PDB file of N, CA and C in Angstrom:
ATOM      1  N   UNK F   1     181.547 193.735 203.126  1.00 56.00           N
ATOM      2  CA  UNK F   1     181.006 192.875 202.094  1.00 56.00           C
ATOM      3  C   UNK F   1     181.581 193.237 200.720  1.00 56.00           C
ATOM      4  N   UNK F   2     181.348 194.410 200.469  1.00 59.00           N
ATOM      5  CA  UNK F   2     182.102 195.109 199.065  1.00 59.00           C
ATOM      6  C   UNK F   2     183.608 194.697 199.008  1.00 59.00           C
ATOM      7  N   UNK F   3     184.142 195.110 200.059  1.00 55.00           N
ATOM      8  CA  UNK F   3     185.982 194.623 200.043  1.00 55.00           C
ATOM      9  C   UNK F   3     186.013 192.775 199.611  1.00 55.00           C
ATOM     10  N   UNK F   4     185.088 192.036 200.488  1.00 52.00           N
ATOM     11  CA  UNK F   4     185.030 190.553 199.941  1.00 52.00           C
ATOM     12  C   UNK F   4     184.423 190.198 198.728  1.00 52.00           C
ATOM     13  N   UNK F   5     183.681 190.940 198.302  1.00 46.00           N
ATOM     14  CA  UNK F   5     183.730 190.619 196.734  1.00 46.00           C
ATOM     15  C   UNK F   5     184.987 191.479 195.629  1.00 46.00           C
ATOM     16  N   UNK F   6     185.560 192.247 196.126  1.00 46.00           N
ATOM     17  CA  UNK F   6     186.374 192.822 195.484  1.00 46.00           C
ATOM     18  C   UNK F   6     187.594 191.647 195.366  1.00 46.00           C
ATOM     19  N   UNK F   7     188.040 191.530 196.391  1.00 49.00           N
ATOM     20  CA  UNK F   7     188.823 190.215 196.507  1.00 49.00           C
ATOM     21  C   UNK F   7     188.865 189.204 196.039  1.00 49.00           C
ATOM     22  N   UNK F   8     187.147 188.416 196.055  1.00 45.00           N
ATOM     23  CA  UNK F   8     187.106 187.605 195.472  1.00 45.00           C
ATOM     24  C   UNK F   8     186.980 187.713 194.091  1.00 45.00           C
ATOM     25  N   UNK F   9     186.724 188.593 193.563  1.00 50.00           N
ATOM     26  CA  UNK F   9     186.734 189.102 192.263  1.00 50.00           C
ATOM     27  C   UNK F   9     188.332 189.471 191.525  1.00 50.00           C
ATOM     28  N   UNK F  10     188.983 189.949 192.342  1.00 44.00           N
ATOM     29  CA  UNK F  10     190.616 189.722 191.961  1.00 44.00           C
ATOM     30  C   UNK F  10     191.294 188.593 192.100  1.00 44.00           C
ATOM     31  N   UNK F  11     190.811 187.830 192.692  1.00 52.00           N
ATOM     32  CA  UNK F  11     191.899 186.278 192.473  1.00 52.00           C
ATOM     33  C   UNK F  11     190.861 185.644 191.794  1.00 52.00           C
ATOM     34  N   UNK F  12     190.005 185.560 191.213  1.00 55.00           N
ATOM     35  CA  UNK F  12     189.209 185.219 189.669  1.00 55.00           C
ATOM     36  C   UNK F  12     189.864 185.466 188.716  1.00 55.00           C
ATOM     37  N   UNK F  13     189.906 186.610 188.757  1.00 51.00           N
ATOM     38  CA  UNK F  13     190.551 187.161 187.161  1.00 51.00           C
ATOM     39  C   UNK F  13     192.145 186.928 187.045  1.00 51.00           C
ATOM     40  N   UNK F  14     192.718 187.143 188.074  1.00 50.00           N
ATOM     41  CA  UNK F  14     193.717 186.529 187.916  1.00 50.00           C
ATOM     42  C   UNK F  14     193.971 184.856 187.889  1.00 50.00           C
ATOM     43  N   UNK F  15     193.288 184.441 188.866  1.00 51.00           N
ATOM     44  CA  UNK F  15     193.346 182.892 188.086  1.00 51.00           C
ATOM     45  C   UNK F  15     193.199 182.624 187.197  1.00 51.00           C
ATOM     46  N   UNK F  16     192.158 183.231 186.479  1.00 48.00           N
ATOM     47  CA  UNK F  16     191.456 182.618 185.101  1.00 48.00           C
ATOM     48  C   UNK F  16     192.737 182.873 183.752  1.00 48.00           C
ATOM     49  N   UNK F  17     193.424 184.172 183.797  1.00 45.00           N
ATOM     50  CA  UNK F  17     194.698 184.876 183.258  1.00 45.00           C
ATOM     51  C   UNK F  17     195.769 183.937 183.345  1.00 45.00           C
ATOM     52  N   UNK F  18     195.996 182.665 184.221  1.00 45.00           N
ATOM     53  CA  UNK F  18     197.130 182.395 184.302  1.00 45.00           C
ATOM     54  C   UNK F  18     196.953 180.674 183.551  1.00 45.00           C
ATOM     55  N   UNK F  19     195.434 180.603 183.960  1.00 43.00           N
ATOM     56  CA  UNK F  19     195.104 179.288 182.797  1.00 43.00           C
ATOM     57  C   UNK F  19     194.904 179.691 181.199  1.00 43.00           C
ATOM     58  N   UNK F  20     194.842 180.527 180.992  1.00 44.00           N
ATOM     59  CA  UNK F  20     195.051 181.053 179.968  1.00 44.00           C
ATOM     60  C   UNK F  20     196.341 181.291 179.255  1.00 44.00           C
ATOM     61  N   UNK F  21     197.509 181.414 180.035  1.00 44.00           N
ATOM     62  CA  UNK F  21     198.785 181.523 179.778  1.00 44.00           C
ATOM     63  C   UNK F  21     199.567 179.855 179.495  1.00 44.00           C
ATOM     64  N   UNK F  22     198.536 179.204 180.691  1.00 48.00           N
ATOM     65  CA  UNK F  22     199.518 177.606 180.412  1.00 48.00           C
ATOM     66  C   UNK F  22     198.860 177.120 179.438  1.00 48.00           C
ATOM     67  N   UNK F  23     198.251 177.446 178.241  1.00 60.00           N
ATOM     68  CA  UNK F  23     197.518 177.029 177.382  1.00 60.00           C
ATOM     69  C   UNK F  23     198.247 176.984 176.020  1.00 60.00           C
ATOM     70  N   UNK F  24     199.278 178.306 176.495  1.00 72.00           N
ATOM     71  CA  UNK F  24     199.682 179.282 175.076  1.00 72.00           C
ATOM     72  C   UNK F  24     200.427 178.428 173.642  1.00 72.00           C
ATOM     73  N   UNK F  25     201.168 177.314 174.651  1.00 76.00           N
ATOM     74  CA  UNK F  25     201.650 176.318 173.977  1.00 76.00           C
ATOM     75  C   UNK F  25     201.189 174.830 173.713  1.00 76.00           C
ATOM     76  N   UNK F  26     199.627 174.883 173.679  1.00 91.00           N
ATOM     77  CA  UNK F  26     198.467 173.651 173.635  1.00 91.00           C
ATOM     78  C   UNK F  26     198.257 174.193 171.842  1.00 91.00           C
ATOM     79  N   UNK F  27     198.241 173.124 170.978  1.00 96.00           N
ATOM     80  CA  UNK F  27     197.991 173.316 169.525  1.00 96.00           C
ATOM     81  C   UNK F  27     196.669 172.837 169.646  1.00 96.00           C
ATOM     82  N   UNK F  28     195.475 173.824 168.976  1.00 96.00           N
ATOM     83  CA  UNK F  28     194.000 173.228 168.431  1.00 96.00           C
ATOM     84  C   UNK F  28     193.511 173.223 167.055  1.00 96.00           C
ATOM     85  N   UNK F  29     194.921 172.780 166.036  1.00 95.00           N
ATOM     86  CA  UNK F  29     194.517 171.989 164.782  1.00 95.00           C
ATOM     87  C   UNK F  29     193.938 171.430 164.809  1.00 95.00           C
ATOM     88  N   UNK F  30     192.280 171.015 163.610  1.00 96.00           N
ATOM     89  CA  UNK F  30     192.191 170.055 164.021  1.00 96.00           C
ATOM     90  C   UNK F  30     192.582 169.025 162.810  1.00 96.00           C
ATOM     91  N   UNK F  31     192.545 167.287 163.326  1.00 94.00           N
ATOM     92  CA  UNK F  31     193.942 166.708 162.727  1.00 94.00           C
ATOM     93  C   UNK F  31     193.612 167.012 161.205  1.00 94.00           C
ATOM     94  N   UNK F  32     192.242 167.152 160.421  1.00 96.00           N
ATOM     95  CA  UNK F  32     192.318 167.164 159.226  1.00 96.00           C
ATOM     96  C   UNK F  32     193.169 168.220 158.076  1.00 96.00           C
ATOM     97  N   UNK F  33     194.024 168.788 159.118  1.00 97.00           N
ATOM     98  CA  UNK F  33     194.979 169.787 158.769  1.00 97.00           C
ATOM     99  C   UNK F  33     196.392 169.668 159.376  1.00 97.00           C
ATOM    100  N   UNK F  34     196.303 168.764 159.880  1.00 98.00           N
ATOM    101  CA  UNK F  34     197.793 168.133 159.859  1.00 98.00           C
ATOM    102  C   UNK F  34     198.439 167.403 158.933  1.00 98.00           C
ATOM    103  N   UNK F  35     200.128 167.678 158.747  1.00 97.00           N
ATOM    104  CA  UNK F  35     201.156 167.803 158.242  1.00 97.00           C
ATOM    105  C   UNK F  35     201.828 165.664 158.350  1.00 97.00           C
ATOM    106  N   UNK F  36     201.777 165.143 157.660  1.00 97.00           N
ATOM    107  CA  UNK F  36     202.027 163.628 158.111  1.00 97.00           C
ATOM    108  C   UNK F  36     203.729 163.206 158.659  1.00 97.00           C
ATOM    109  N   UNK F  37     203.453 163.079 159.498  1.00 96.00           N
ATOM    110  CA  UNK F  37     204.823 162.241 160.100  1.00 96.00           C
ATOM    111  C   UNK F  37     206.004 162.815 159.765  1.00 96.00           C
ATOM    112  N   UNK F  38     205.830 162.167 158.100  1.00 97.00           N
ATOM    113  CA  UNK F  38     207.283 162.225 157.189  1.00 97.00           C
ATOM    114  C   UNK F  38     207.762 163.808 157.560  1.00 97.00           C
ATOM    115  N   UNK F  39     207.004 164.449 157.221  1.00 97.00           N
ATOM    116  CA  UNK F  39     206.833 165.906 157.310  1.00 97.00           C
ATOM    117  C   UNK F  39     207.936 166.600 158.760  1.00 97.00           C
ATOM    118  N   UNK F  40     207.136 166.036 159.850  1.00 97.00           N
ATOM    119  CA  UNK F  40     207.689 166.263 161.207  1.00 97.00           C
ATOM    120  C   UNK F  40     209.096 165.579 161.179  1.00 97.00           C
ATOM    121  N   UNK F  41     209.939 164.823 160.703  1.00 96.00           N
ATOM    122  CA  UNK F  41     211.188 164.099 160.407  1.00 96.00           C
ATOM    123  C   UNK F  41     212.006 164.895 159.951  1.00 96.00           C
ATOM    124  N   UNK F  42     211.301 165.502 158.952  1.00 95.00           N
ATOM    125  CA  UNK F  42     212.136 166.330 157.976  1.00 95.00           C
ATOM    126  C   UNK F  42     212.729 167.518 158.784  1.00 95.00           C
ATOM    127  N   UNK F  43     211.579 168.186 160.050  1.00 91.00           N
ATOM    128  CA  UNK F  43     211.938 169.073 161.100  1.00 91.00           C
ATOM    129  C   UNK F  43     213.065 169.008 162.004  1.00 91.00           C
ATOM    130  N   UNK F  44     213.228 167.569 162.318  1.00 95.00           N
ATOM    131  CA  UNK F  44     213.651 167.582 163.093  1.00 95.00           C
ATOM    132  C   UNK F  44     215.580 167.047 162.782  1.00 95.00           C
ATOM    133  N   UNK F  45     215.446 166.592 160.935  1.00 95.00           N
ATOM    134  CA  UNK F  45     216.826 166.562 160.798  1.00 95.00           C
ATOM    135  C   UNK F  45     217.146 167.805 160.354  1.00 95.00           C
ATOM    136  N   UNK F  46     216.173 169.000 160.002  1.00 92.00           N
ATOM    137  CA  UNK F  46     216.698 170.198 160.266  1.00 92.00           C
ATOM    138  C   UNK F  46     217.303 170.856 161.493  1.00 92.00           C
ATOM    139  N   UNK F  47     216.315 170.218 162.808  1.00 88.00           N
ATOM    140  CA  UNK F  47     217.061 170.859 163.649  1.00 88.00           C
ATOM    141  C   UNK F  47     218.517 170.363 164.143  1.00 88.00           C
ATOM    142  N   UNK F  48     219.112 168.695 163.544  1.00 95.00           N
ATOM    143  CA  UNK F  48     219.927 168.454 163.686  1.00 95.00           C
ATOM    144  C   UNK F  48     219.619 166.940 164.662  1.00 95.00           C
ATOM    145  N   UNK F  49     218.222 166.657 165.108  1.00 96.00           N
ATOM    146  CA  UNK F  49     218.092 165.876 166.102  1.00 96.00           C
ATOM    147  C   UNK F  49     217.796 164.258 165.115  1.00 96.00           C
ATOM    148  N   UNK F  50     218.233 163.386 165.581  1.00 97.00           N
ATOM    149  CA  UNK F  50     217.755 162.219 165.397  1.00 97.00           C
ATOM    150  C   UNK F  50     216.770 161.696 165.940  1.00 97.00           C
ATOM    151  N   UNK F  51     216.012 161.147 165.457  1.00 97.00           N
ATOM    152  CA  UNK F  51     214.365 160.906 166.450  1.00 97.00           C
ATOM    153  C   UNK F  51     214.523 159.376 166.784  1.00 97.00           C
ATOM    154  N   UNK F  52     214.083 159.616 168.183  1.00 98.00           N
ATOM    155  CA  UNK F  52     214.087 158.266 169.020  1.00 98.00           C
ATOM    156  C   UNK F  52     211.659 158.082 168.439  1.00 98.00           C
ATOM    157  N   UNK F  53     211.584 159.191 169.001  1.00 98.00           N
ATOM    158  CA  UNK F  53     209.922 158.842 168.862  1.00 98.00           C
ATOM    159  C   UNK F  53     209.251 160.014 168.293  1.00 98.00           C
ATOM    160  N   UNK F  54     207.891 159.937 167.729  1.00 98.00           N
ATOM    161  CA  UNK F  54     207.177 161.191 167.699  1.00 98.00           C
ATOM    162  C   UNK F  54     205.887 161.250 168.068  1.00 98.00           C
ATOM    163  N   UNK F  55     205.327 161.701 168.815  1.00 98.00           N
ATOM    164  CA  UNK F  55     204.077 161.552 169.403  1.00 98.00           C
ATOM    165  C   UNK F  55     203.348 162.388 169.522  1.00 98.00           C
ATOM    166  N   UNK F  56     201.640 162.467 169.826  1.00 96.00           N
ATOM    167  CA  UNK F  56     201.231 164.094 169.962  1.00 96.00           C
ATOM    168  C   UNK F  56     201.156 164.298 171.491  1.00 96.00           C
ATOM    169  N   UNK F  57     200.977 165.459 171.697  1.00 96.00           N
ATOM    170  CA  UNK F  57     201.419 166.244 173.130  1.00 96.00           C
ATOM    171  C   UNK F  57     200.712 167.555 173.343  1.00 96.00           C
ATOM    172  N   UNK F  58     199.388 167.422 173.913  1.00 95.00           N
ATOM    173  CA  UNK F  58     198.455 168.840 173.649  1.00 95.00           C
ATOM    174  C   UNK F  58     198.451 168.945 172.816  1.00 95.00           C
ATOM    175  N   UNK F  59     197.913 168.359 171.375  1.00 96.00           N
ATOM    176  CA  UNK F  59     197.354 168.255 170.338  1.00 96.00           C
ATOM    177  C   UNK F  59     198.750 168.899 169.588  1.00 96.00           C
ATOM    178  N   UNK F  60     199.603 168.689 169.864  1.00 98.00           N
ATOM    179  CA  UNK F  60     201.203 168.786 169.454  1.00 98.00           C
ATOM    180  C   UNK F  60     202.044 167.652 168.551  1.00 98.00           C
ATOM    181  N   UNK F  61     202.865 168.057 167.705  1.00 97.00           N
ATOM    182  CA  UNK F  61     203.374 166.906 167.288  1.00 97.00           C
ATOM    183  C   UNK F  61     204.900 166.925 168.706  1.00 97.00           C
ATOM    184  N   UNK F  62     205.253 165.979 169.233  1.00 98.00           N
ATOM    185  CA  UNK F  62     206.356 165.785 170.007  1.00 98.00           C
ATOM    186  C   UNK F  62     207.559 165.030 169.526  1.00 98.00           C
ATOM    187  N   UNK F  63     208.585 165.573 169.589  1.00 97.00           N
ATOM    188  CA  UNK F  63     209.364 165.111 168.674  1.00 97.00           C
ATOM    189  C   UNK F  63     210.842 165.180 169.880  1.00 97.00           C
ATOM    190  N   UNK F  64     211.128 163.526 170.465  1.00 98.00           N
ATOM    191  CA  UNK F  64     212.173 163.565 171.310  1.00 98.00           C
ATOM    192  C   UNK F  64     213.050 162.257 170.429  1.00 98.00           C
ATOM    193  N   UNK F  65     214.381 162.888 171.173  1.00 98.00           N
ATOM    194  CA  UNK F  65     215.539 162.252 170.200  1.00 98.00           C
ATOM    195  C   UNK F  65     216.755 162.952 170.967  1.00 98.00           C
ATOM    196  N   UNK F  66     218.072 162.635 170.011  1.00 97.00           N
ATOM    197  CA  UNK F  66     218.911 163.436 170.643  1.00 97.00           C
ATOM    198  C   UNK F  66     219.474 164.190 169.487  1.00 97.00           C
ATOM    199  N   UNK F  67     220.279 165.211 169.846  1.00 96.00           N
ATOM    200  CA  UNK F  67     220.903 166.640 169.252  1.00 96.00           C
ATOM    201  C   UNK F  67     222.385 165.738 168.509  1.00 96.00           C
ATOM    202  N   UNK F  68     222.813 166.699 168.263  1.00 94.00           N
ATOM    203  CA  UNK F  68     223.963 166.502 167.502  1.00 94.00           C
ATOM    204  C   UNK F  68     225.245 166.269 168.167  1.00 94.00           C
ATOM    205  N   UNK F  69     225.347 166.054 169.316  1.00 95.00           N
ATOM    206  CA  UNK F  69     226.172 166.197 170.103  1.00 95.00           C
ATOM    207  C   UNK F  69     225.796 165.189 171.534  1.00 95.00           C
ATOM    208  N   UNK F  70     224.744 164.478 171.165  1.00 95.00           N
ATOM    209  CA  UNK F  70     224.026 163.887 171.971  1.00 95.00           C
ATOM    210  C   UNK F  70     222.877 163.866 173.126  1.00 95.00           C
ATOM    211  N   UNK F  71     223.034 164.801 173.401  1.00 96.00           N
ATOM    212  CA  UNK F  71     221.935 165.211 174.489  1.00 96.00           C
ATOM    213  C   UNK F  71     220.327 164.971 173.829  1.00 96.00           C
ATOM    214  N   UNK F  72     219.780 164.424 175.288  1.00 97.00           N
ATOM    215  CA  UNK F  72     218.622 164.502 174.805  1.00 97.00           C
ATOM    216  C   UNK F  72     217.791 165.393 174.530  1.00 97.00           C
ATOM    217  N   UNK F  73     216.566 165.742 173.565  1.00 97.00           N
ATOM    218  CA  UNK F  73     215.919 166.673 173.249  1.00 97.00           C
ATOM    219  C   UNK F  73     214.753 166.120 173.017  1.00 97.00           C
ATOM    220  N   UNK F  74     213.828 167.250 173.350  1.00 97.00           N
ATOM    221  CA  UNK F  74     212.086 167.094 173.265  1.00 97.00           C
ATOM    222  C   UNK F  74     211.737 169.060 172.114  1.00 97.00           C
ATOM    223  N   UNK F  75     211.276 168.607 171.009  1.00 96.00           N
ATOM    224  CA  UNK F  75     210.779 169.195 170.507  1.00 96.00           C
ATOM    225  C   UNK F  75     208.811 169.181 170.033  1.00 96.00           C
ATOM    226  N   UNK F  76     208.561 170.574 170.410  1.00 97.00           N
ATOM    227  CA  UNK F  76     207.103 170.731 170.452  1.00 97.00           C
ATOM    228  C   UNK F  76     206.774 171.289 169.049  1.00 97.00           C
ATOM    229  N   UNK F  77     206.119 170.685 167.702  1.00 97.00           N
ATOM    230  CA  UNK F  77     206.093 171.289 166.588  1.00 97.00           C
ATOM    231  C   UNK F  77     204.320 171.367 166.820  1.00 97.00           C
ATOM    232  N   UNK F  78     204.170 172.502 165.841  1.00 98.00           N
ATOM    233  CA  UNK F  78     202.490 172.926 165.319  1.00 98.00           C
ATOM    234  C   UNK F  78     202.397 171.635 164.377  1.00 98.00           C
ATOM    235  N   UNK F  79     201.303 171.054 164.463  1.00 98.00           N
ATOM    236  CA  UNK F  79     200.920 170.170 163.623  1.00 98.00           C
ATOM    237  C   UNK F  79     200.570 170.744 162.195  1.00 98.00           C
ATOM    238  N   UNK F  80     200.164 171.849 162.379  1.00 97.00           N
ATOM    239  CA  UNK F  80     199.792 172.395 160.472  1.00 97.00           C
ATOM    240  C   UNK F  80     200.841 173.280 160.168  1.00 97.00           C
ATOM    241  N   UNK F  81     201.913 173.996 160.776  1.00 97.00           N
ATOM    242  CA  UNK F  81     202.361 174.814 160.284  1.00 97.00           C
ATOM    243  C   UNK F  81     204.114 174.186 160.159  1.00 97.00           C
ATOM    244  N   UNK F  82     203.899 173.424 161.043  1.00 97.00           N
ATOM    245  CA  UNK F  82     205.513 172.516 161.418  1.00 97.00           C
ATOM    246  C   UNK F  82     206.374 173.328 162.366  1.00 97.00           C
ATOM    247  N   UNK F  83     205.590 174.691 162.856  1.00 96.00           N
ATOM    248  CA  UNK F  83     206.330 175.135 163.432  1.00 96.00           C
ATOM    249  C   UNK F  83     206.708 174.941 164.648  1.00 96.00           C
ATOM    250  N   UNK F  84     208.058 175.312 164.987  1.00 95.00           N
ATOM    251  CA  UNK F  84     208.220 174.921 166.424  1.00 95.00           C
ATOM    252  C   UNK F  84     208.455 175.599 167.424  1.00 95.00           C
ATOM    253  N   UNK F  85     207.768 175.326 167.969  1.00 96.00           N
ATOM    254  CA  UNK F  85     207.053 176.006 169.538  1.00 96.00           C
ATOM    255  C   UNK F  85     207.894 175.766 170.545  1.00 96.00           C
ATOM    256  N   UNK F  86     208.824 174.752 171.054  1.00 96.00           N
ATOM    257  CA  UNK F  86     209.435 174.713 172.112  1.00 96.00           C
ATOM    258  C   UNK F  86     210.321 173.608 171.971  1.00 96.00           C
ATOM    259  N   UNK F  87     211.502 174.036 172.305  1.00 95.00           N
ATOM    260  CA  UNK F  87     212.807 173.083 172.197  1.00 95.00           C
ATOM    261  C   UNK F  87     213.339 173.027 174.082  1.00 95.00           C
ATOM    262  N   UNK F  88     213.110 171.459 174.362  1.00 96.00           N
ATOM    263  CA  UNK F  88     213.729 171.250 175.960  1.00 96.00           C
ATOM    264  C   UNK F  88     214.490 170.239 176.040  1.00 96.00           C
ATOM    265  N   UNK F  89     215.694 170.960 176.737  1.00 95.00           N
ATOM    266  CA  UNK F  89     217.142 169.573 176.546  1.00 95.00           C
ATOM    267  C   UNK F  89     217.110 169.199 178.078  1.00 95.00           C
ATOM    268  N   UNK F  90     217.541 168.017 177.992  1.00 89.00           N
ATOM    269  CA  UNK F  90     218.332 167.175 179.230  1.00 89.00           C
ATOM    270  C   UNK F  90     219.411 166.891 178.904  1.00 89.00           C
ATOM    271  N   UNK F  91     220.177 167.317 180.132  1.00 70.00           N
ATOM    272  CA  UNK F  91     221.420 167.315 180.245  1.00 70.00           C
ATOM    273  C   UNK F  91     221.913 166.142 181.256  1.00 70.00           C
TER     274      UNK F  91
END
């Protein structure tokens, strides 16, 4: 009985650890501290990308377009800080 709660007690905590991890890149601004649009544009001709759209994404600003060279790109910015959290290309 002790070994089956031990068990079940280790794939708890580890489950619970790994929803916790796919979270890491979920933004919980809330919007009255978000950064407007224009703002997120300005990011993204820094990063060099031209924006096809911008949308939110786990309370994310999403910012897909293509690179400088064409490829497509999906950028994940913080809504209050503009920062960016995750850059993913298709090739």
């Amino acid at each position: 009985m002790r070994k089956s709660l031990a068990i079940l007690f280790l794939f708890a905590t580890l489950g619970a650890t790994g929803l916790a991890r796919a979270d890491e890149d979920d933004c919980t601004v809330p919007m009255a501290q978000w950064q407007p649009r224009e703002a997120v544009q300005r990011v993204a001709a820094e990063q060099g990308v031209t924006v096809r759209r911008i949308k939110i994404d786990d309370g994310c600003y999403q910012i897909n377009g293509r690179d400088a060279s064409g490829r497509k790109v999906e950028i994940k910015v913080n809504p209050q800080t503009l920062e960016v959290i995750d850059i993913e290309y298709d090739d």
